[in-house]
PDB file of C-alpha atoms in Angstrom:
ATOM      1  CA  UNK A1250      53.367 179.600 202.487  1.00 44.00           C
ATOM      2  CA  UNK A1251      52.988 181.811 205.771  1.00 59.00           C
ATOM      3  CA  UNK A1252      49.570 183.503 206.205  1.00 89.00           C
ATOM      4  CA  UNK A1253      51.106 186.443 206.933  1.00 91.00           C
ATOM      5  CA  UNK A1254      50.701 188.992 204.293  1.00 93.00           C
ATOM      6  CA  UNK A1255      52.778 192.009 205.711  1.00 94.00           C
ATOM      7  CA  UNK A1256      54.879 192.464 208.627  1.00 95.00           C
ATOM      8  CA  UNK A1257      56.010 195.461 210.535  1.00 96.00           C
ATOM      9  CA  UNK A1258      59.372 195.204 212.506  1.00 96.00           C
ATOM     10  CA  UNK A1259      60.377 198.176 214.711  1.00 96.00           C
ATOM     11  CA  UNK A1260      58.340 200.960 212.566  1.00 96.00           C
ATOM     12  CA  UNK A1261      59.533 204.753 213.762  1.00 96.00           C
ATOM     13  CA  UNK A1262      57.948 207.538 211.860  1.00 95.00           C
ATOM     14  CA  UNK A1263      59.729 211.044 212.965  1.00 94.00           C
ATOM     15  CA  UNK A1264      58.689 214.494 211.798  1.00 92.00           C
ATOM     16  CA  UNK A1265      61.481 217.759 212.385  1.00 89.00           C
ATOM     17  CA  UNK A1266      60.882 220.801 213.937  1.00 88.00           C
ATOM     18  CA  UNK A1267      62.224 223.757 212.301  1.00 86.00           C
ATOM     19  CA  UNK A1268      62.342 227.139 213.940  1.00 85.00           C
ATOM     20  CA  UNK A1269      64.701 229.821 215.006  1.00 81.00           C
ATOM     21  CA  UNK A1270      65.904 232.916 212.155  1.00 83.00           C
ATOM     22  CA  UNK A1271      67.449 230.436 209.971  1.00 78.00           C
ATOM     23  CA  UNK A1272      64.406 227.472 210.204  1.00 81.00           C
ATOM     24  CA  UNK A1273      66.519 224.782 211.969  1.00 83.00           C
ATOM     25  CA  UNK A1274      65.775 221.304 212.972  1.00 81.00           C
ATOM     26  CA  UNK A1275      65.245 221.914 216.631  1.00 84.00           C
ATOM     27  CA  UNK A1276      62.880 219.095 217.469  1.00 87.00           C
ATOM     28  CA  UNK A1277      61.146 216.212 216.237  1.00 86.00           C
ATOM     29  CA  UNK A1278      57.705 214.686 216.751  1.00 89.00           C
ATOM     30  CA  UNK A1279      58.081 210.591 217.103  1.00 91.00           C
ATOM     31  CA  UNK A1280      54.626 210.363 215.042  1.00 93.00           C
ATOM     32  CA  UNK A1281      54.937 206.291 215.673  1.00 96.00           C
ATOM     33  CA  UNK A1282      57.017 204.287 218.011  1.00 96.00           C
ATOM     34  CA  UNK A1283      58.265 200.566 217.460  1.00 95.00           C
ATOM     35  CA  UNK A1284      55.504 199.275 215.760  1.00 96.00           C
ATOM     36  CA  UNK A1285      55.508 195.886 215.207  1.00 96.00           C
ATOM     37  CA  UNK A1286      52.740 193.701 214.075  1.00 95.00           C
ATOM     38  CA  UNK A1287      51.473 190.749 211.582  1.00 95.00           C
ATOM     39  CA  UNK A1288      48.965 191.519 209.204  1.00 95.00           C
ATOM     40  CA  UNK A1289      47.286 187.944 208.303  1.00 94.00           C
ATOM     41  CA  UNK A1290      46.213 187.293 204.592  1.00 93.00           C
ATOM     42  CA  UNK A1291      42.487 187.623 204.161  1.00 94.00           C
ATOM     43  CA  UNK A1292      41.555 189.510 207.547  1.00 95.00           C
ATOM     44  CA  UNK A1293      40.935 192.684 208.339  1.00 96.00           C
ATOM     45  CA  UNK A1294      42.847 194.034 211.977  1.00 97.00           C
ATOM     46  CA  UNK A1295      41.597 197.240 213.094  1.00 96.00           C
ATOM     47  CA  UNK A1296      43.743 200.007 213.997  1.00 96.00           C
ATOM     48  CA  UNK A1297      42.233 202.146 217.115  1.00 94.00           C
ATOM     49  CA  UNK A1298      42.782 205.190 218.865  1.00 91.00           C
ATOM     50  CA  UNK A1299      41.654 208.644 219.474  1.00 89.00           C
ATOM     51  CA  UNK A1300      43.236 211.670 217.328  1.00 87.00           C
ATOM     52  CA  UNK A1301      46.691 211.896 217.154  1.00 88.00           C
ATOM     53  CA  UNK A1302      47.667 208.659 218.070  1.00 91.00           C
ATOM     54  CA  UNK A1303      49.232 208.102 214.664  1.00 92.00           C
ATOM     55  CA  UNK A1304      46.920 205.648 213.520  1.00 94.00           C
ATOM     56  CA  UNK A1305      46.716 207.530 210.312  1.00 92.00           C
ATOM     57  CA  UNK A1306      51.247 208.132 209.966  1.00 94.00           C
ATOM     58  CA  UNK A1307      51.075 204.213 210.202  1.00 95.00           C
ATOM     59  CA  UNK A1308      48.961 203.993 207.325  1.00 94.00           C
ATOM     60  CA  UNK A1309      51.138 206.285 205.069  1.00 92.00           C
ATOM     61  CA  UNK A1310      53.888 204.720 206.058  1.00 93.00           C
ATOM     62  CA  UNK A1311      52.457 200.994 204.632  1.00 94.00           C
ATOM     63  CA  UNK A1312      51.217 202.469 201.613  1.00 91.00           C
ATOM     64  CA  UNK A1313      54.975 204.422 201.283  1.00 88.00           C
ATOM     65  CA  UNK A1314      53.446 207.995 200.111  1.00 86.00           C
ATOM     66  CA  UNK A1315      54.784 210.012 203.751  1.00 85.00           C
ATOM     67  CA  UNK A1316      58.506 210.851 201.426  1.00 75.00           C
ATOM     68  CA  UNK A1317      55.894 212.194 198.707  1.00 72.00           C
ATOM     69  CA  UNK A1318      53.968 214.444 201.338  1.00 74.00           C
ATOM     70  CA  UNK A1319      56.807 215.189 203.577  1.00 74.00           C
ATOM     71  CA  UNK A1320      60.043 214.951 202.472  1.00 75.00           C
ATOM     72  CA  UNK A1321      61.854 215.453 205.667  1.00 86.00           C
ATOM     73  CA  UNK A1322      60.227 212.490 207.780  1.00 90.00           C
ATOM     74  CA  UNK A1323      62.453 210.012 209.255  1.00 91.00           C
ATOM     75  CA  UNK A1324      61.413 206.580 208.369  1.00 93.00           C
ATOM     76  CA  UNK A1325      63.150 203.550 209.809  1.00 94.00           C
ATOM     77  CA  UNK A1326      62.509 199.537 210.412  1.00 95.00           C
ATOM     78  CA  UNK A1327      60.872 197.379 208.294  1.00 95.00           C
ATOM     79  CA  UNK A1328      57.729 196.755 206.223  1.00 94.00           C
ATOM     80  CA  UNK A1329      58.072 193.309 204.941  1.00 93.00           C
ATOM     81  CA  UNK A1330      54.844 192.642 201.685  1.00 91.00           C
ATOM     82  CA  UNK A1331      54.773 188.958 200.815  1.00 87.00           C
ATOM     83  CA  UNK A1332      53.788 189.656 197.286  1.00 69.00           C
ATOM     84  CA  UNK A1333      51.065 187.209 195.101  1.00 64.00           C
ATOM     85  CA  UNK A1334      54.426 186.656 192.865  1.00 65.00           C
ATOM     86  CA  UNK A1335      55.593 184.617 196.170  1.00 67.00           C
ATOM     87  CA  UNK A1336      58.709 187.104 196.451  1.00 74.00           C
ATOM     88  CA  UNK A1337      59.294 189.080 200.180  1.00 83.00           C
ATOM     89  CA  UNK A1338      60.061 193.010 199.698  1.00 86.00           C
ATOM     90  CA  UNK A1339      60.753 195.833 202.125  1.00 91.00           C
ATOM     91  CA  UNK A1340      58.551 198.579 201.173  1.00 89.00           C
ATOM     92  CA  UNK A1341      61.043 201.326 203.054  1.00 89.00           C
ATOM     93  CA  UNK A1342      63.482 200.155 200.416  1.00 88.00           C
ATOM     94  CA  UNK A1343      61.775 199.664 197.515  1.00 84.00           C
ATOM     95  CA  UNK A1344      62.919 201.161 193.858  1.00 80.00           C
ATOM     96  CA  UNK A1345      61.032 203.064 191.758  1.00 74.00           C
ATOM     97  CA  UNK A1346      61.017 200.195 189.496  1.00 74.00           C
ATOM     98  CA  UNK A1347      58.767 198.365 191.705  1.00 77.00           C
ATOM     99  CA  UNK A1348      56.767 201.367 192.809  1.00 80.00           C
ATOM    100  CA  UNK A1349      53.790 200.094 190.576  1.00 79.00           C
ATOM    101  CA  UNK A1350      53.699 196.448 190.974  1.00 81.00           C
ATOM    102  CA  UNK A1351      53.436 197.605 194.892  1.00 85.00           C
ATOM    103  CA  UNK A1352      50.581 199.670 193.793  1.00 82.00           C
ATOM    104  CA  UNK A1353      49.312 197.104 192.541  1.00 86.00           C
ATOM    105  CA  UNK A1354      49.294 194.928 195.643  1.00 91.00           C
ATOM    106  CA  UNK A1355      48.583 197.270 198.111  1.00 93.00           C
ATOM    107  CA  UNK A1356      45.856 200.310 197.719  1.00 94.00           C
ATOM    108  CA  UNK A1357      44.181 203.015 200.231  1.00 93.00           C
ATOM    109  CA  UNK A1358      40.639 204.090 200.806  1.00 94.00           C
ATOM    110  CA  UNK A1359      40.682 207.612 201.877  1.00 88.00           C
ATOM    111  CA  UNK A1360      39.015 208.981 205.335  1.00 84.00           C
ATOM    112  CA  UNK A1361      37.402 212.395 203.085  1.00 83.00           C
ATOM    113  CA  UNK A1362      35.704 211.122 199.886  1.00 77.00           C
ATOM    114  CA  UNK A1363      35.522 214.472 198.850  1.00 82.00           C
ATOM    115  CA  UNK A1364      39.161 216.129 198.571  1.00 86.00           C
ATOM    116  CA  UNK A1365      40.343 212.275 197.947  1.00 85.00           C
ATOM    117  CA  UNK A1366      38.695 212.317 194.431  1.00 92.00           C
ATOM    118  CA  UNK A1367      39.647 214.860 191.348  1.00 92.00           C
ATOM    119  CA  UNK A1368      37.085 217.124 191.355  1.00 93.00           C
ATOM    120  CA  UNK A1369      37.688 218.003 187.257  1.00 94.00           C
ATOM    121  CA  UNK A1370      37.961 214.539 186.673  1.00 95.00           C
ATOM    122  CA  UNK A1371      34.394 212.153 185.448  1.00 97.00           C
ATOM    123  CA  UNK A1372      34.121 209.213 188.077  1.00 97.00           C
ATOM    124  CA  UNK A1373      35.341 206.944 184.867  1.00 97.00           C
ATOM    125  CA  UNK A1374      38.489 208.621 184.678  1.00 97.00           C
ATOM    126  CA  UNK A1375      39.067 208.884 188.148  1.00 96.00           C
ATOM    127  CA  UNK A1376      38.691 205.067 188.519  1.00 96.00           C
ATOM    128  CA  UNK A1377      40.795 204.075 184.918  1.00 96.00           C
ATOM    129  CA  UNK A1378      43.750 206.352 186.190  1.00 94.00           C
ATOM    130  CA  UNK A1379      45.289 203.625 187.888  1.00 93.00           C
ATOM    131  CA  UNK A1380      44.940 201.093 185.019  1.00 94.00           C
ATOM    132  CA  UNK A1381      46.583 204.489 182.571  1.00 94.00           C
ATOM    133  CA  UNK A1382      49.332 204.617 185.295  1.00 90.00           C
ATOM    134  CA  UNK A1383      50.502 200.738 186.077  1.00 88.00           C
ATOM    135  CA  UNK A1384      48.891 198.758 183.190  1.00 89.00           C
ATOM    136  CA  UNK A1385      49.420 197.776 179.741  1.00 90.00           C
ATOM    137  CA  UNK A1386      45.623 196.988 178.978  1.00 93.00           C
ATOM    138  CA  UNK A1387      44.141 197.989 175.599  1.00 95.00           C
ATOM    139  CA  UNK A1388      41.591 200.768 176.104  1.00 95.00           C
ATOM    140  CA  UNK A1389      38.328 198.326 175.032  1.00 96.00           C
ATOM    141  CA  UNK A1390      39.507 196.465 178.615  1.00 96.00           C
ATOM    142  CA  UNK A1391      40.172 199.443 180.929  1.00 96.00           C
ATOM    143  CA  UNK A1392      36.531 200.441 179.630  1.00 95.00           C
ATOM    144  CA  UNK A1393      35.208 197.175 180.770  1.00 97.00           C
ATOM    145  CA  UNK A1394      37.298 196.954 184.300  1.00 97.00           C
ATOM    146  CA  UNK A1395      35.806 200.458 185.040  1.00 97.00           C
ATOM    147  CA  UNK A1396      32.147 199.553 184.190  1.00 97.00           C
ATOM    148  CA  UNK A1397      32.570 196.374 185.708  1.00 96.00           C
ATOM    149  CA  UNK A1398      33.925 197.837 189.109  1.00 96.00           C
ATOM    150  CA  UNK A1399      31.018 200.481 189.097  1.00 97.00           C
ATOM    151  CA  UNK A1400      28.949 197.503 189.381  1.00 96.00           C
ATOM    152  CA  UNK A1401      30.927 195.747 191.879  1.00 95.00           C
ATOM    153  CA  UNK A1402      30.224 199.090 194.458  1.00 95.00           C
ATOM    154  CA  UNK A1403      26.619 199.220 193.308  1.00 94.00           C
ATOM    155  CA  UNK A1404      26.640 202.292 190.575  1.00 95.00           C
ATOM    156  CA  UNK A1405      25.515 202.524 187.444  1.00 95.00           C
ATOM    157  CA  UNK A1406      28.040 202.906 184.085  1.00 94.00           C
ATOM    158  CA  UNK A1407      26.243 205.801 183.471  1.00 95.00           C
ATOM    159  CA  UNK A1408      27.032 207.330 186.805  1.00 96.00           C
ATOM    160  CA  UNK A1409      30.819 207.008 185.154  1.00 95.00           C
ATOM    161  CA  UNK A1410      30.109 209.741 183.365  1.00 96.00           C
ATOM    162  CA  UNK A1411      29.543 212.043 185.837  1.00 96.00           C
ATOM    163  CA  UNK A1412      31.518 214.853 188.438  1.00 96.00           C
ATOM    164  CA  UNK A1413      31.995 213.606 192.146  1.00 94.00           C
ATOM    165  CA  UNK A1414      30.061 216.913 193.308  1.00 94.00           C
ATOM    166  CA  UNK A1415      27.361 215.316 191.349  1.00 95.00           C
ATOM    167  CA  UNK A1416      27.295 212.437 194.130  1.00 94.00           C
ATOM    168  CA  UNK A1417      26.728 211.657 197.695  1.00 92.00           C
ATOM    169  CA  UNK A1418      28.891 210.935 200.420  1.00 89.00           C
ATOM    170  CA  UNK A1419      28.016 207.483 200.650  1.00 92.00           C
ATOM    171  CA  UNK A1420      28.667 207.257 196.873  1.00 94.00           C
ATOM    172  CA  UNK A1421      31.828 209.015 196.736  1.00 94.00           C
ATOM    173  CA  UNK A1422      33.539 206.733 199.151  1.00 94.00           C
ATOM    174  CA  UNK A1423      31.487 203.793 197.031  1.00 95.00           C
ATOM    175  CA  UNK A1424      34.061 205.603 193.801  1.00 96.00           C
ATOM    176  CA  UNK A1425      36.975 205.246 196.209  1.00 95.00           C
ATOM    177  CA  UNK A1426      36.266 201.980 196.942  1.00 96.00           C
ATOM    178  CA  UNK A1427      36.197 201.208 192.814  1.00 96.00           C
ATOM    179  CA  UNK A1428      39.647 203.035 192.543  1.00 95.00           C
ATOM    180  CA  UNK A1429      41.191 201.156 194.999  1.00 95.00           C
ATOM    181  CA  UNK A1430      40.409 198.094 193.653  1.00 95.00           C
ATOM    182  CA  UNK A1431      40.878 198.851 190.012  1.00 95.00           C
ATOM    183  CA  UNK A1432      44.553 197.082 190.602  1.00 93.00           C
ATOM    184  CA  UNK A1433      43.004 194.224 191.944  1.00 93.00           C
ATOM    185  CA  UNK A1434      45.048 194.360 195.661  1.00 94.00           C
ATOM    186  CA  UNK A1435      45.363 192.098 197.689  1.00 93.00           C
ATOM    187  CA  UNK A1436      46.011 194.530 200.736  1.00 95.00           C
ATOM    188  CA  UNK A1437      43.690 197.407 201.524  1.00 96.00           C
ATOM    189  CA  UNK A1438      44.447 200.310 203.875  1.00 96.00           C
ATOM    190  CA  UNK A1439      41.022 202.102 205.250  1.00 95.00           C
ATOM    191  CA  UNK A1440      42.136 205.156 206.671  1.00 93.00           C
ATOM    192  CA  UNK A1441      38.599 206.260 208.590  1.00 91.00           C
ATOM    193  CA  UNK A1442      36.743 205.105 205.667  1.00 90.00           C
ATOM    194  CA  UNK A1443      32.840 205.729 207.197  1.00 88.00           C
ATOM    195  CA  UNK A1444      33.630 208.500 210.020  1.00 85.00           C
ATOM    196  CA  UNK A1445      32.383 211.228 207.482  1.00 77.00           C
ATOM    197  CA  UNK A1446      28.985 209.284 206.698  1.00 84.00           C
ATOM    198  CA  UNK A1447      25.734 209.181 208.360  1.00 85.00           C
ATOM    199  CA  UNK A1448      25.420 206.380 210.124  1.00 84.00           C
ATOM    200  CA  UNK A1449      23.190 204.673 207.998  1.00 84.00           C
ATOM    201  CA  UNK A1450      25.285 205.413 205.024  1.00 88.00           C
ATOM    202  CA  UNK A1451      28.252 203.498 207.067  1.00 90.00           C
ATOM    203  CA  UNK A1452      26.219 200.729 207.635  1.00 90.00           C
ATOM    204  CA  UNK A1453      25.865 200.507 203.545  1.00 92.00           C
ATOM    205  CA  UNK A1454      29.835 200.977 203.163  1.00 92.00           C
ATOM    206  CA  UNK A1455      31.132 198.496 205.587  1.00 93.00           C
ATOM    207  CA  UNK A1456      28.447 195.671 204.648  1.00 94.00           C
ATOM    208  CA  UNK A1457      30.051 196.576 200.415  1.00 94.00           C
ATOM    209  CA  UNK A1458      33.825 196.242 202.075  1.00 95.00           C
ATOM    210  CA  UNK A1459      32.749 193.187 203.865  1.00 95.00           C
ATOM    211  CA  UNK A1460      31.068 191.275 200.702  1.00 95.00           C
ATOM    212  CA  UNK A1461      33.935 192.559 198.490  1.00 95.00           C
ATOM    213  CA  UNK A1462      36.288 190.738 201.222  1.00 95.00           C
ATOM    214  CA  UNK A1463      34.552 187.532 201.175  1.00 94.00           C
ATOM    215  CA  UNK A1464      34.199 187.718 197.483  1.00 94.00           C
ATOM    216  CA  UNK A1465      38.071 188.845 196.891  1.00 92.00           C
ATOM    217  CA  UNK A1466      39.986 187.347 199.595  1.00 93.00           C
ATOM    218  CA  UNK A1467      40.742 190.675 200.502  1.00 95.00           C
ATOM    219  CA  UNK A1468      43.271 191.763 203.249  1.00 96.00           C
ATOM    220  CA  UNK A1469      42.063 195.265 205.670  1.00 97.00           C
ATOM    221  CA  UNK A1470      43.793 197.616 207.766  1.00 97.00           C
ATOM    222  CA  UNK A1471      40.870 199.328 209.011  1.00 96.00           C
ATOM    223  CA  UNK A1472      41.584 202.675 210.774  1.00 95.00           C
ATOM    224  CA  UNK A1473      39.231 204.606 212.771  1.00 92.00           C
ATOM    225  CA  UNK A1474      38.227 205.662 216.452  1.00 88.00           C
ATOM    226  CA  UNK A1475      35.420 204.039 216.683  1.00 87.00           C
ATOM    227  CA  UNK A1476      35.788 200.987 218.755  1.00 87.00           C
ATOM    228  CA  UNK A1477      32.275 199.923 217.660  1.00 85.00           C
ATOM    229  CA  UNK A1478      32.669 199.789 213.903  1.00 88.00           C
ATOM    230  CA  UNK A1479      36.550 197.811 214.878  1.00 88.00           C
ATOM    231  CA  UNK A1480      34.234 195.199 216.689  1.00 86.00           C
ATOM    232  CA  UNK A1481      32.102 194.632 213.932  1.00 87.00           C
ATOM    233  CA  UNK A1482      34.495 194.552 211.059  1.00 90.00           C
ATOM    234  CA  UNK A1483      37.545 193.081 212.157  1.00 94.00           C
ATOM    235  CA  UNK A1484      39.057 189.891 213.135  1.00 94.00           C
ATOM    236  CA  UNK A1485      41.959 191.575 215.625  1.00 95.00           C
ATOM    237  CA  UNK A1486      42.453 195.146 217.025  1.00 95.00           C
ATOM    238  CA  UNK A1487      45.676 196.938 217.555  1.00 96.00           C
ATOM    239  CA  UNK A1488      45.035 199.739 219.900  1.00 94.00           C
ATOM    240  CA  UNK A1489      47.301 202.860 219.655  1.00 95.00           C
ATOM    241  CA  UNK A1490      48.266 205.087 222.283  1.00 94.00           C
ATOM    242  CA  UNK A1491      50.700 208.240 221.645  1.00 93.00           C
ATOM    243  CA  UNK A1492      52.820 206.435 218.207  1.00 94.00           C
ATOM    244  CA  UNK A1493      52.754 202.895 220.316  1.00 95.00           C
ATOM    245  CA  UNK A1494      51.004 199.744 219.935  1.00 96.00           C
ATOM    246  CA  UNK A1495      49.975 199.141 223.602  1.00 94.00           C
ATOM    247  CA  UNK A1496      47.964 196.099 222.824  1.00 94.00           C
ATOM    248  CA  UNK A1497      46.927 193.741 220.005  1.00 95.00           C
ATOM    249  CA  UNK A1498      43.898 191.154 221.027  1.00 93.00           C
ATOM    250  CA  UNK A1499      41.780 189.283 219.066  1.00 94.00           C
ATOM    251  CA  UNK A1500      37.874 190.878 218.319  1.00 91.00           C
ATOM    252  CA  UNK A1501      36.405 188.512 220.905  1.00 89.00           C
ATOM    253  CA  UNK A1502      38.156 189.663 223.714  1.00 89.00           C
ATOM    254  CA  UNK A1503      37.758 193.415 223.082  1.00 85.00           C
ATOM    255  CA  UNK A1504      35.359 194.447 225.654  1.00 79.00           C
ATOM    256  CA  UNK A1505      36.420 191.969 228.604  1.00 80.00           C
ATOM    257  CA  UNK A1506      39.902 190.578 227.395  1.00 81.00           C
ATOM    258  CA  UNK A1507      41.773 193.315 227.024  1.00 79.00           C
ATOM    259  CA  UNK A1508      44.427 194.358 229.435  1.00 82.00           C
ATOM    260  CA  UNK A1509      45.491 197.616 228.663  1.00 87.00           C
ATOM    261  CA  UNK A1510      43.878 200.821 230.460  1.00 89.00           C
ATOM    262  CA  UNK A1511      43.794 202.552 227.672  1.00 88.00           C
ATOM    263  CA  UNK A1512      42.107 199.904 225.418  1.00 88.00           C
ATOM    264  CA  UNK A1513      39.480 199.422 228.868  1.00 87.00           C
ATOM    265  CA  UNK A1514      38.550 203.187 228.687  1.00 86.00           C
ATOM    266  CA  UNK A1515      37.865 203.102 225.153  1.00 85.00           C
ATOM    267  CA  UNK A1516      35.458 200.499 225.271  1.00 85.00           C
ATOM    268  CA  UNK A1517      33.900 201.971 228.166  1.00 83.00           C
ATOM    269  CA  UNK A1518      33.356 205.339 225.947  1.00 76.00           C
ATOM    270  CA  UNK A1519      31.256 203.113 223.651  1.00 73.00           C
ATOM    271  CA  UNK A1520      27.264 202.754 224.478  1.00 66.00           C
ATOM    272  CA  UNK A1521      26.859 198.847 225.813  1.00 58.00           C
ATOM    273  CA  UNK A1522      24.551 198.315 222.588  1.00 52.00           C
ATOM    274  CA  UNK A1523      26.497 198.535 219.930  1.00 48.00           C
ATOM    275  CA  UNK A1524      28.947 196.093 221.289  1.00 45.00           C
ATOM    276  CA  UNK A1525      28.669 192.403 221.096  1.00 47.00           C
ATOM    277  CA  UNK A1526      28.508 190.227 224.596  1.00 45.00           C
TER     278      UNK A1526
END
């Protein structure tokens, strides 16, 4: 079997512009251009670039939620999921039928622990809604996957029982962590998971993400602007630039490999000592 858990072919994300007495289509923003990339099973490939590069779009468009949040985008190309059942789907095409065994292999950790988490919801409910939603286990054994994934993040099953405005930043993202994996994944998407935290509080987050991938086998799309946190993380880096992939490289050859302009003067934004070499 190929090691290659997902790949993108040609990915175009477009958004309209409406305007004019009668609200129009008179434009459109090409959020991401001809993306195409291998995501290999078990690794974690960093997606970089400053604000507005679309780093984020790509990741809505893997998880398939941009039709739910903007019904008017323009999606085209391919996202290919080798699922753990051994069968290929496209995710742009995928029925509603399969809608939750995708869920089930493929799950996002949220850039704002805060707004990403109900706030009238207890932490326990927050993290069994996904086993309510896409499982059929009795309610003894979504009690026990819930307390047991509490542990996993380090939190107490008491903590289950309480509001996230009763928590941390830290430990709020520690909850989303728990909710994505509740549907035991095999693909994660980290959309900016640590840029809200203090930076020893991100220290604490990625060291959890990386035991939980050793310990899970767990696949990462890590996105963020920080080329620091890509070089300690992940095993390759696609840089973005204005919707395109303008280089992908492996970690070892970020800071003298690359070949790229853009990729050189992001590196050379980051203080020498938090990069390796």
């Amino acid at each position: 079997m190929s090691d290659t858990i997902l790949k993108i072919q040609d990915l175009n994300v477009e958004f309209p512009v409406f305007g004019g007495i009668f609200q129009r289509e008179i434009s459109h923003v090409h959020a991401v251009k001809n993306v195409t990339m291998n995501i290999t099973m078990g690794k974690t490939i960093g997606v970089v670039g400053e604000s507005g590069s679309g780093k984020s779009t790509l990741g809505k468009a893997i998880i398939n939620v941009l039709r739910l949040t903007a019904p008017d985008v323009r999606v085209s190309g391919n996202i290919l999921l080798n699922s753990n059942e051994g069968k290929q789907i496209n995710v742009l095409d995928i029925e509603p039928s399969q809608i939750k065994s995708y869920r089930s292999d493929v799950q996002m950790i949220f850039q704002d622990p805060y707004s990403s988490l109900n706030p009238r919801m207890l932490v326990s409910d927050i993290i069994r809604e996904p086993l309510d939603i896409n499982t059929d286990l009795t309610t003894i054994e979504k009690n026990d996957r819930v307390d047991w994934l509490l542990h996993k993040v380090g939190l107490s099953k008491e903590q289950g029982n309480r509001y996230p405005h009763e928590f941390s930043g830290g430990q709020r993202q520690r909850i989303g962590i728990a909710r994505a994996l509740s549907l035991d994944p095999e693909v994660i998407i980290c959309d900016e998971p640590v840029s809200s935290l203090d930076v020893s509080i991100q220290a604490q987050v990625l060291e959890l993400l990386l035991s939980l991938q050793k310990e899970r086998d767990l696949t990462y799309i890590f996105i963020t602007h920080d080329i620091s946190v890509v070089e300690y993380l992940s095993n390759r880096v696609a840089v973005m630039y204005l919707g395109e992939i303008v280089e992908i490289l492996d970690t070892v050859n970020l800071v003298n490999g690359s070949k790229h302009p853009y990729t050189e003067a992001l590196v050379s934004a980051v203080p020498v000592t938090s990069l390796k070499g």
